[in-house]
Amino acid sequence: MRKLVTTGLSIAIAGTLLTGCMKMDGNIVVNADGSCVLSTEINIEKDAMLSAYTKYLNDIGGSDGFTKEQVSVMIEQYGIKLVKIDNKEYYKIAPDTAGQTTGSIPGSIPDNSTNLVNKKFDSITNYYKSLAGTSYQTEDNVLSLSETSFVVKQPANLNVIDKIFSGGLEDGVASLLKGSSLRGSIEDDEFDGPDRVVPWEDDDEYIDDEEDVVTDNGDINAVLKLFEDNEIMTSLKTATMTYKVTFPSKIKEKSANAVLSDNDKTVSVTIPLVSDSSFNEYAVCENDIAAEGALNGVVYKNAVTVTIPENSTATLNGNEVSGKTVKCDKTGTYNFKLSDGRGTTETLCFMVDTSAPVVARQKDAGKAEFSDLYRGQQALLNRGYIAIYDIEGGVSDIIVDSINVKEEATVNVTSNADKDSFISEYYIYSLDTNNFEEGSHAISVSDMAGNKSEEEFIIDRTKPSIKGIKNGKTYKKAVTIKFSDENGIQSAFLNGRIFRNGSKASKKGTYTLKVTDNAGNVRTVKFKIKK
């Protein structure tokens, strides 16, 4: 399967939250062979970025030790260049500027915090650069690109942004994270890799200082702190995002707001970052194969039905499609290859996610090896990990006993074994059972599509109770042995042989009794009988 390059409009929303006065420009070229390339750059107004960075660094240092001139030098050391757009100066941030080494800061550093400041600067700067990355796309918030068509959809977001403008930062951010694809973009940034941000693992005390900003990522907490200034936030209401797409054939149909080039092969679509209106812009080429029912690159939370156009044929995941409609109701990737019989082919690739996240046992948080949470009717654990993962859409919340513990989990990235899927990697969240008290617990896990798993488990670290004998003692007559455990006994062996509860040991000799409960706790008692 050819991997389509897609990006959600979380880029726009992320830009709204994080980049001050800015313009975004995405240039997409679809080649004659159907391949496509997306290169998105972010242009942040110079003064807005300098003010935000300077304020942030001085807040960390505890004084006004940084000047805009010093911060300007630091920005340039990251490979970020100044450009002119409409006679205004902007800092141009693109993926190819990511990964630069942090430079030293000229001048005095307040409170000897050079290392900390550089860490913070590195984190926020790389987050800016990462905004052009691939992100999770909802059904209402999507950029869809095929060989012959282009669709961009953005829901109204003014109310959510206004919550942030009005000081309700926590509620506004929570709404964005819950209701848009921004959350997927943020979570991508928790992992080390190209154009991704590594959280500040050693700076917990500084993250704790920002408890008034509640999101799913300590890195985002600090970035959002930059823009509590209403003047900076309000300026974003005039910001726009522009996509330019060039096709190998002429465009025959477009939305009213789309602008065509002189040769009718390039379409330009500009949408505001903040608006009380929804946008559904599109452009369709003259040789488009107009399949209906789904868009490229989207994860659907419900079943969809794809209609194949007349006089066209299709394959689905390599198999020929019979009939003109295909119901896609099972969780997985649907990769259609369409042909009109005249040399035009087109790819329609999307995912349906109707499956809830998996909750399983895991011995080692570093290995993707799992077993069923339940053994019989119970989920009893005394050690190891509880693993949570969702291959299709990603995990959004992990609630244990009404508390979101997602940030406490160990996180590892794992390759998707399904080579047809357009999700090549997924994340495994591992909860150490040592962090839970003994007793019953309820866990509820949700994925990005809203599917939910609700389970119960019991932490049991107490060994079984054994009566009738004591470890190391010698008896002169037969002994009756009884054992019990609140959560049940799995096995009992006396000198390696199955031993029934309440039975006697009467023969002369040395004995070892090993009793294991259903959680795996083992109590061993050694004793002797001499007559």
Coordinates of C-alpha atoms in Angstrom, one line a residue:
M1 CA 0.0 0.0 0.0
R2 CA 1.3 3.4 -0.9
K3 CA 1.3 5.5 2.3
L4 CA -0.6 8.8 1.6
V5 CA 0.9 11.8 3.3
T6 CA -1.9 13.3 5.3
T7 CA -2.2 15.9 8.0
G8 CA -5.1 16.9 10.2
L9 CA -6.3 20.4 10.9
S10 CA -4.9 20.0 14.4
I11 CA -2.0 21.8 12.8
A12 CA -4.2 24.9 12.6
I13 CA -5.5 24.5 16.1
A14 CA -2.1 23.8 17.5
G15 CA -0.9 26.9 15.7
T16 CA -3.7 28.8 17.3
L17 CA -2.6 27.9 20.7
L18 CA 1.1 28.1 20.4
T19 CA 2.4 30.4 17.8
G20 CA 1.3 34.0 18.3
C21 CA 0.7 36.1 15.2
M22 CA 1.4 33.6 12.5
K23 CA 0.7 32.4 9.0
M24 CA 0.9 28.8 7.9
D25 CA 1.6 27.8 4.3
G26 CA 1.2 24.2 3.2
N27 CA 2.4 23.3 -0.3
I28 CA 1.3 19.9 -1.6
V29 CA 2.4 18.6 -5.0
V30 CA 0.7 15.5 -6.5
N31 CA 3.0 13.9 -9.1
A32 CA 1.9 12.3 -12.3
D33 CA 2.4 8.8 -10.8
G34 CA 0.0 9.6 -8.0
S35 CA 2.6 10.1 -5.3
C36 CA 2.3 13.2 -3.1
V37 CA 4.5 15.3 -0.8
L38 CA 3.3 17.6 1.9
S39 CA 5.7 20.3 3.2
T40 CA 4.2 22.6 5.8
E41 CA 5.9 25.6 7.2
I42 CA 4.9 28.0 10.0
N43 CA 5.7 31.7 9.8
I44 CA 5.5 33.4 13.2
E45 CA 5.6 37.2 13.4
K46 CA 9.0 38.3 14.6
D47 CA 7.9 40.6 17.5
A48 CA 5.3 38.2 18.8
M49 CA 7.8 35.3 18.9
L50 CA 10.5 37.3 20.5
S51 CA 8.2 38.7 23.1
A52 CA 6.8 35.2 24.0
Y53 CA 10.2 33.6 24.2
T54 CA 11.7 36.4 26.3
K55 CA 8.8 36.5 28.7
Y56 CA 9.0 32.7 29.1
L57 CA 12.7 32.5 29.7
N58 CA 12.6 35.3 32.2
D59 CA 9.8 33.7 34.1
I60 CA 11.9 30.6 34.4
G61 CA 15.0 32.5 35.5
G62 CA 13.0 34.5 38.0
S63 CA 14.1 37.9 36.7
D64 CA 14.4 40.1 33.6
G65 CA 17.9 38.7 32.7
F66 CA 17.1 38.1 29.0
T67 CA 16.7 40.7 26.4
K68 CA 15.0 40.3 23.0
E69 CA 18.4 40.6 21.4
Q70 CA 19.8 37.7 23.3
V71 CA 16.8 35.6 22.5
S72 CA 17.0 36.5 18.9
V73 CA 20.6 35.1 18.8
M74 CA 19.4 31.9 20.4
I75 CA 16.6 31.5 17.8
E76 CA 19.0 31.9 15.0
Q77 CA 21.3 29.3 16.5
Y78 CA 18.5 26.9 16.0
G79 CA 18.6 27.4 12.3
I80 CA 15.4 29.5 12.3
K81 CA 15.6 32.2 9.7
L82 CA 13.8 35.6 9.3
V83 CA 11.7 35.9 6.1
K84 CA 9.5 38.8 4.8
I85 CA 5.9 38.2 4.0
D86 CA 3.7 41.2 2.9
N87 CA 6.5 43.5 4.1
K88 CA 6.5 42.1 7.6
E89 CA 9.2 40.0 9.2
Y90 CA 8.4 36.4 10.3
Y91 CA 10.4 33.6 11.7
K92 CA 10.2 30.6 9.3
I93 CA 9.9 27.3 11.1
A94 CA 10.0 24.2 8.9
P95 CA 10.7 20.5 9.5
D96 CA 14.1 20.8 7.9
T97 CA 15.2 23.1 10.7
A98 CA 14.5 20.6 13.5
G99 CA 17.2 18.8 15.4
Q100 CA 19.6 21.7 15.6
T101 CA 21.9 21.8 18.6
T102 CA 21.0 24.2 21.4
G103 CA 23.4 27.2 21.4
S104 CA 24.8 29.0 24.4
I105 CA 23.0 32.1 25.6
P106 CA 25.0 35.3 25.3
G107 CA 25.2 37.5 28.4
S108 CA 24.5 36.7 32.0
I109 CA 22.1 33.9 33.0
P110 CA 19.9 34.6 36.0
D111 CA 20.2 32.1 38.9
N112 CA 22.8 30.0 37.2
S113 CA 20.0 28.2 35.3
T114 CA 21.8 27.8 31.9
N115 CA 21.1 24.1 31.6
L116 CA 17.4 24.4 32.6
V117 CA 16.8 27.4 30.3
N118 CA 18.4 25.6 27.3
K119 CA 16.3 22.5 28.0
K120 CA 13.1 24.5 28.0
F121 CA 14.1 26.5 25.0
D122 CA 15.0 23.4 23.1
S123 CA 11.6 21.8 24.0
I124 CA 9.4 24.6 23.0
T125 CA 11.3 25.4 19.8
N126 CA 11.2 21.8 18.7
Y127 CA 7.5 21.7 19.4
Y128 CA 7.0 24.6 17.0
K129 CA 8.9 22.6 14.4
S130 CA 6.9 19.5 15.0
L131 CA 3.5 21.0 14.2
A132 CA 3.9 20.0 10.6
G133 CA 3.9 16.3 11.6
T134 CA 1.2 13.7 10.8
S135 CA -1.6 13.7 13.2
Y136 CA -4.8 11.9 14.1
Q137 CA -7.8 13.1 12.0
T138 CA -11.4 13.2 13.1
E139 CA -14.3 13.0 10.8
D140 CA -15.1 16.7 11.0
N141 CA -11.5 18.0 11.1
V142 CA -9.5 16.6 8.2
L143 CA -7.2 17.3 5.3
S144 CA -7.8 14.6 2.6
L145 CA -5.7 14.3 -0.5
S146 CA -5.9 11.8 -3.3
E147 CA -4.4 11.7 -6.8
T148 CA -7.3 13.7 -8.2
S149 CA -9.0 15.5 -5.3
F150 CA -8.4 17.7 -2.3
V151 CA -10.7 18.2 0.7
V152 CA -10.1 20.3 3.8
K153 CA -12.7 20.4 6.6
Q154 CA -12.5 22.5 9.8
P155 CA -15.3 22.7 12.3
A156 CA -16.2 26.0 14.0
N157 CA -13.7 26.6 16.9
L158 CA -14.4 30.1 18.0
N159 CA -16.2 29.1 21.2
V160 CA -13.4 26.8 22.3
I161 CA -10.8 29.4 21.6
D162 CA -12.8 32.1 23.4
K163 CA -12.7 30.0 26.5
I164 CA -8.9 30.4 26.4
F165 CA -9.2 34.1 25.5
S166 CA -11.5 34.7 28.5
G167 CA -9.2 33.1 31.0
G168 CA -10.8 29.6 31.0
L169 CA -7.5 28.1 29.8
E170 CA -8.0 24.8 31.4
D171 CA -11.5 24.2 30.1
G172 CA -10.6 25.5 26.6
V173 CA -7.6 23.3 26.3
A174 CA -9.4 20.3 27.6
S175 CA -12.2 20.9 25.0
L176 CA -9.6 21.1 22.2
L177 CA -7.8 18.0 23.4
K178 CA -11.1 16.0 23.7
G179 CA -12.9 17.3 20.6
S180 CA -10.2 17.8 18.0
S181 CA -7.2 16.1 16.4
L182 CA -4.8 18.3 18.4
R183 CA -4.6 15.6 21.0
G184 CA -3.1 13.2 18.6
S185 CA -0.5 15.8 17.6
I186 CA 0.4 16.4 21.2
E187 CA 0.8 12.7 22.0
D188 CA 3.1 12.2 19.1
D189 CA 5.4 14.7 20.7
E190 CA 5.9 12.6 23.8
F191 CA 8.2 10.3 21.9
D192 CA 11.8 10.7 20.6
G193 CA 12.0 10.6 16.9
P194 CA 12.0 12.9 13.8
D195 CA 10.3 16.2 14.4
R196 CA 9.1 15.1 17.9
V197 CA 9.6 16.5 21.3
V198 CA 11.1 14.8 24.3
P199 CA 9.4 15.8 27.6
W200 CA 11.5 17.4 30.3
E201 CA 12.1 14.2 32.3
D202 CA 14.4 15.7 34.9
D203 CA 12.4 18.9 35.6
D204 CA 9.4 17.7 37.5
E205 CA 9.6 20.5 40.0
Y206 CA 9.1 23.1 37.3
I207 CA 6.2 21.2 35.8
D208 CA 4.6 21.1 39.2
D209 CA 4.8 24.9 39.3
E210 CA 2.4 25.0 36.4
E211 CA -0.5 23.1 38.0
D212 CA -2.9 25.8 37.0
V213 CA -2.6 24.7 33.4
V214 CA -4.0 21.1 33.1
T215 CA -3.4 19.2 29.9
D216 CA -2.1 15.8 29.0
N217 CA 1.6 16.7 28.5
G218 CA 4.0 18.6 30.8
D219 CA 5.6 20.1 27.7
I220 CA 2.3 21.6 26.5
N221 CA 1.7 22.9 30.0
A222 CA 4.7 25.2 29.8
V223 CA 4.1 26.2 26.2
L224 CA 0.6 27.3 26.9
K225 CA 1.9 29.3 29.8
L226 CA 3.4 31.6 27.2
F227 CA 0.1 32.6 25.9
E228 CA -2.0 33.4 28.9
D229 CA -1.5 37.0 27.7
N230 CA -4.9 37.9 26.1
E231 CA -3.3 40.3 23.7
I232 CA -1.2 37.6 22.1
M233 CA -4.1 35.2 22.1
T234 CA -6.6 37.6 20.6
S235 CA -4.2 38.5 17.8
L236 CA -4.6 34.9 16.5
K237 CA -8.2 35.7 15.4
T238 CA -6.7 37.3 12.3
A239 CA -4.3 34.4 11.5
T240 CA -4.9 32.3 8.5
M241 CA -3.7 29.0 7.1
T242 CA -3.1 28.4 3.4
Y243 CA -2.8 25.1 1.5
K244 CA -1.6 25.0 -2.1
V245 CA -2.0 21.8 -4.1
T246 CA -0.7 21.1 -7.6
F247 CA -2.2 18.3 -9.6
P248 CA -0.9 16.7 -12.9
S249 CA -4.3 17.3 -14.6
K250 CA -6.7 20.3 -14.7
I251 CA -9.2 21.0 -11.9
K252 CA -12.8 20.8 -13.1
E253 CA -14.7 21.7 -9.9
K254 CA -13.9 23.6 -6.7
S255 CA -15.5 25.3 -3.7
A256 CA -16.3 29.0 -3.9
N257 CA -13.3 30.0 -1.7
A258 CA -10.7 28.0 -3.6
V259 CA -8.5 29.9 -6.0
L260 CA -7.1 28.4 -9.2
S261 CA -3.9 29.2 -11.0
D262 CA -3.8 30.3 -14.6
N263 CA -3.3 26.8 -15.9
D264 CA -6.1 25.4 -13.6
K265 CA -3.8 22.8 -12.1
T266 CA -3.0 24.5 -8.8
V267 CA -5.6 25.3 -6.1
S268 CA -5.0 27.6 -3.2
V269 CA -7.3 27.4 -0.1
T270 CA -7.0 29.8 2.8
I271 CA -9.0 29.4 6.0
P272 CA -8.9 31.3 9.3
L273 CA -7.4 29.6 12.3
V274 CA -10.2 30.9 14.5
S275 CA -13.8 31.1 13.2
D276 CA -17.4 30.7 14.3
S277 CA -18.1 29.0 10.9
S278 CA -17.2 25.5 9.7
F279 CA -15.2 25.1 6.4
N280 CA -15.5 22.4 3.8
E281 CA -13.3 23.4 0.9
Y282 CA -12.5 21.1 -2.0
A283 CA -11.1 20.8 -5.5
V284 CA -11.7 18.0 -8.0
C285 CA -9.7 17.1 -11.1
E286 CA -11.3 16.4 -14.5
N287 CA -10.3 12.7 -14.3
D288 CA -11.5 12.2 -10.7
I289 CA -13.0 8.8 -9.8
A290 CA -15.7 10.0 -7.4
A291 CA -16.1 7.3 -4.8
E292 CA -18.5 8.3 -2.0
G293 CA -18.7 7.5 1.6
A294 CA -15.2 8.1 3.0
L295 CA -12.2 10.4 2.8
N296 CA -8.5 9.6 2.6
G297 CA -6.6 9.5 5.9
V298 CA -9.6 9.6 8.3
V299 CA -10.3 7.3 11.2
Y300 CA -14.0 6.7 11.4
K301 CA -15.6 5.6 14.7
N302 CA -18.7 4.1 13.0
A303 CA -19.2 1.9 10.0
V304 CA -19.1 3.6 6.6
T305 CA -20.4 2.4 3.2
V306 CA -18.2 3.2 0.1
T307 CA -20.0 3.6 -3.2
I308 CA -17.9 2.7 -6.3
P309 CA -18.8 5.0 -9.3
E310 CA -20.3 3.6 -12.5
N311 CA -17.9 2.4 -15.1
S312 CA -15.2 2.0 -12.5
T313 CA -13.6 -1.1 -10.9
A314 CA -12.0 -1.4 -7.5
T315 CA -9.9 -3.6 -5.3
L316 CA -10.0 -3.6 -1.5
N317 CA -6.8 -4.6 0.3
G318 CA -5.7 -6.3 -2.9
N319 CA -9.0 -8.2 -3.5
E320 CA -11.4 -7.5 -6.3
V321 CA -14.6 -5.7 -5.3
S322 CA -17.8 -7.2 -6.6
G323 CA -20.8 -4.9 -6.6
K324 CA -21.0 -1.1 -6.3
T325 CA -21.2 -0.7 -2.5
V326 CA -18.9 -2.0 0.2
K327 CA -19.9 -1.8 3.9
C328 CA -16.8 -1.2 6.1
D329 CA -17.8 -2.1 9.6
K330 CA -14.9 -4.0 11.0
T331 CA -12.0 -2.4 12.8
G332 CA -9.0 -2.0 10.4
T333 CA -7.6 -0.3 7.4
Y334 CA -9.5 -0.1 4.1
N335 CA -7.3 0.5 1.1
F336 CA -9.3 0.9 -2.1
K337 CA -7.6 1.1 -5.5
L338 CA -10.0 2.6 -8.1
S339 CA -9.7 2.5 -11.9
D340 CA -11.8 4.0 -14.6
G341 CA -10.4 1.7 -17.3
R342 CA -8.9 4.6 -19.2
G343 CA -5.6 4.8 -17.4
T344 CA -6.7 6.8 -14.3
T345 CA -6.2 5.1 -10.9
E346 CA -6.9 6.5 -7.5
T347 CA -6.3 5.5 -3.9
L348 CA -8.9 5.7 -1.1
C349 CA -7.4 4.7 2.2
F350 CA -9.1 5.1 5.6
M351 CA -9.6 3.3 8.9
V352 CA -12.6 2.2 10.9
D353 CA -12.1 2.0 14.6
T354 CA -15.0 0.4 16.4
S355 CA -12.9 -1.6 18.8
A356 CA -12.2 -0.6 22.4
P357 CA -8.6 -0.4 23.7
V358 CA -6.9 -3.5 24.9
V359 CA -6.3 -4.0 28.7
A360 CA -3.9 -6.9 29.3
R361 CA -1.3 -8.3 31.6
Q362 CA 2.4 -7.6 30.9
K363 CA 5.5 -9.0 32.6
D364 CA 8.0 -6.6 31.3
A365 CA 7.1 -3.0 30.3
G366 CA 9.9 -3.0 27.7
K367 CA 8.4 -6.0 25.8
A368 CA 5.3 -6.1 23.7
E369 CA 4.2 -9.5 25.2
F370 CA 0.8 -9.7 26.7
S371 CA -1.6 -12.2 28.3
D372 CA -5.3 -12.0 29.2
L373 CA -6.2 -9.7 32.1
Y374 CA -8.7 -12.3 33.4
R375 CA -7.8 -15.8 34.4
G376 CA -11.1 -17.6 35.1
Q377 CA -13.5 -15.0 36.5
Q378 CA -10.9 -12.8 38.2
A379 CA -8.2 -10.4 37.3
L380 CA -5.8 -10.9 40.2
L381 CA -2.3 -9.4 40.1
N382 CA 0.5 -9.3 42.5
R383 CA 3.3 -8.0 40.3
G384 CA 4.1 -7.0 36.7
Y385 CA 2.2 -4.5 34.7
I386 CA -1.2 -3.7 33.3
A387 CA -0.7 -2.8 29.6
I388 CA -3.1 -0.6 27.6
Y389 CA -2.9 0.0 23.9
D390 CA -5.1 0.8 20.9
I391 CA -3.5 0.0 17.5
E392 CA -6.1 1.8 15.4
G393 CA -6.7 5.2 17.0
G394 CA -4.5 5.6 20.1
V395 CA -5.4 5.8 23.8
S396 CA -6.9 9.1 25.1
D397 CA -7.6 8.4 28.8
I398 CA -6.7 5.8 31.4
I399 CA -8.9 6.2 34.4
V400 CA -8.2 4.1 37.5
D401 CA -10.6 4.7 40.5
S402 CA -11.7 8.0 39.0
I403 CA -8.2 9.3 38.5
N404 CA -6.5 9.7 35.1
V405 CA -3.2 7.8 35.5
K406 CA -2.1 8.0 31.9
E407 CA 0.9 10.3 32.7
E408 CA 2.1 7.8 35.3
A409 CA 2.4 5.0 32.7
T410 CA 5.6 3.8 31.1
V411 CA 5.3 4.5 27.4
N412 CA 6.9 2.5 24.5
V413 CA 6.4 2.8 20.8
T414 CA 5.8 -0.4 18.9
S415 CA 5.6 -1.2 15.2
N416 CA 2.2 -2.3 13.8
A417 CA 2.3 -5.9 12.6
D418 CA -0.4 -5.1 10.1
K419 CA 1.6 -3.9 7.1
D420 CA -1.5 -2.8 5.3
S421 CA -2.4 -0.3 8.0
F422 CA -1.6 3.4 7.5
I423 CA -0.8 3.5 11.2
S424 CA 2.7 2.1 11.2
E425 CA 3.3 2.6 15.0
Y426 CA 1.3 2.6 18.1
Y427 CA 1.9 3.3 21.8
I428 CA 1.8 0.9 24.7
Y429 CA 1.0 2.3 28.2
S430 CA 2.3 0.1 31.0
L431 CA 1.0 0.7 34.6
D432 CA 3.3 -0.8 37.3
T433 CA 1.1 -2.8 39.7
N434 CA 3.4 -1.8 42.6
N435 CA 1.9 1.7 42.4
F436 CA -1.5 0.4 43.4
E437 CA -2.7 -0.5 46.9
E438 CA -4.0 -4.0 47.7
G439 CA -7.7 -4.4 47.0
S440 CA -10.2 -3.9 44.2
H441 CA -9.8 -1.3 41.5
A442 CA -11.8 -0.2 38.5
I443 CA -10.1 0.8 35.2
S444 CA -11.8 2.6 32.3
V445 CA -9.8 3.2 29.1
S446 CA -10.9 5.3 26.1
D447 CA -9.5 5.7 22.6
M448 CA -9.6 8.7 20.3
A449 CA -12.7 7.5 18.6
G450 CA -14.6 7.3 21.9
N451 CA -14.5 3.5 22.2
K452 CA -14.2 2.4 25.9
S453 CA -13.0 -0.6 27.8
E454 CA -14.2 -1.0 31.4
E455 CA -12.5 -3.6 33.6
E456 CA -11.9 -4.5 37.2
F457 CA -8.8 -5.9 38.8
I458 CA -7.6 -6.9 42.3
I459 CA -4.1 -6.3 43.6
D460 CA -3.2 -9.2 46.0
R461 CA 0.3 -9.4 47.5
T462 CA -0.7 -11.4 50.5
K463 CA 0.5 -15.0 50.7
P464 CA -1.9 -17.8 51.5
S465 CA -2.5 -18.7 55.2
I466 CA -1.4 -22.1 56.4
K467 CA -2.5 -23.7 59.6
G468 CA -1.5 -26.9 61.4
I469 CA 2.3 -26.5 60.8
K470 CA 5.0 -23.9 61.2
N471 CA 8.1 -23.4 59.2
G472 CA 11.2 -25.2 60.6
K473 CA 9.3 -27.1 63.3
T474 CA 9.6 -30.9 64.0
Y475 CA 6.5 -32.9 65.0
K476 CA 6.3 -36.2 66.8
K477 CA 2.9 -37.2 65.4
A478 CA 0.8 -36.8 62.3
V479 CA -0.3 -33.2 61.4
T480 CA -3.5 -32.0 59.8
I481 CA -2.8 -29.1 57.3
K482 CA -5.2 -26.5 56.2
F483 CA -4.7 -23.5 54.0
S484 CA -6.8 -20.6 52.7
D485 CA -6.7 -17.3 50.8
E486 CA -9.2 -14.5 50.4
N487 CA -9.0 -14.8 46.6
G488 CA -8.7 -18.6 46.3
I489 CA -6.0 -21.2 46.1
Q490 CA -4.5 -22.1 42.8
S491 CA -2.4 -25.1 43.9
A492 CA -0.8 -26.9 46.8
F493 CA 2.1 -29.4 46.6
L494 CA 3.6 -31.5 49.4
N495 CA 7.1 -32.7 48.4
G496 CA 6.1 -32.1 44.8
R497 CA 2.8 -34.0 44.9
I498 CA -0.7 -32.5 44.9
F499 CA -1.9 -32.0 48.4
R500 CA -5.6 -31.6 49.3
N501 CA -6.7 -29.0 51.9
G502 CA -7.4 -30.5 55.3
S503 CA -5.3 -33.7 54.6
K504 CA -2.8 -35.2 57.0
A505 CA 1.0 -35.8 56.8
S506 CA 1.8 -38.7 59.1
K507 CA 4.9 -40.6 57.8
K508 CA 8.3 -40.0 59.2
G509 CA 10.4 -37.6 57.0
T510 CA 11.2 -34.1 55.9
Y511 CA 8.5 -32.2 54.1
T512 CA 8.1 -29.0 52.0
L513 CA 4.6 -27.6 51.4
K514 CA 4.2 -25.1 48.7
V515 CA 0.9 -23.3 48.4
T516 CA 0.1 -20.8 45.6
D517 CA -2.9 -18.5 45.5
N518 CA -4.8 -17.3 42.4
A519 CA -2.8 -14.1 42.3
G520 CA 0.5 -16.1 42.2
N521 CA 1.6 -15.4 45.7
V522 CA 3.5 -18.4 47.2
R523 CA 3.9 -19.5 50.8
T524 CA 6.4 -22.3 51.5
V525 CA 6.6 -24.2 54.8
K526 CA 9.3 -26.8 55.6
F527 CA 8.8 -29.2 58.5
K528 CA 9.7 -32.6 59.8
I529 CA 7.9 -35.6 61.4
K530 CA 9.9 -37.8 63.8
K531 CA 8.1 -40.7 65.7

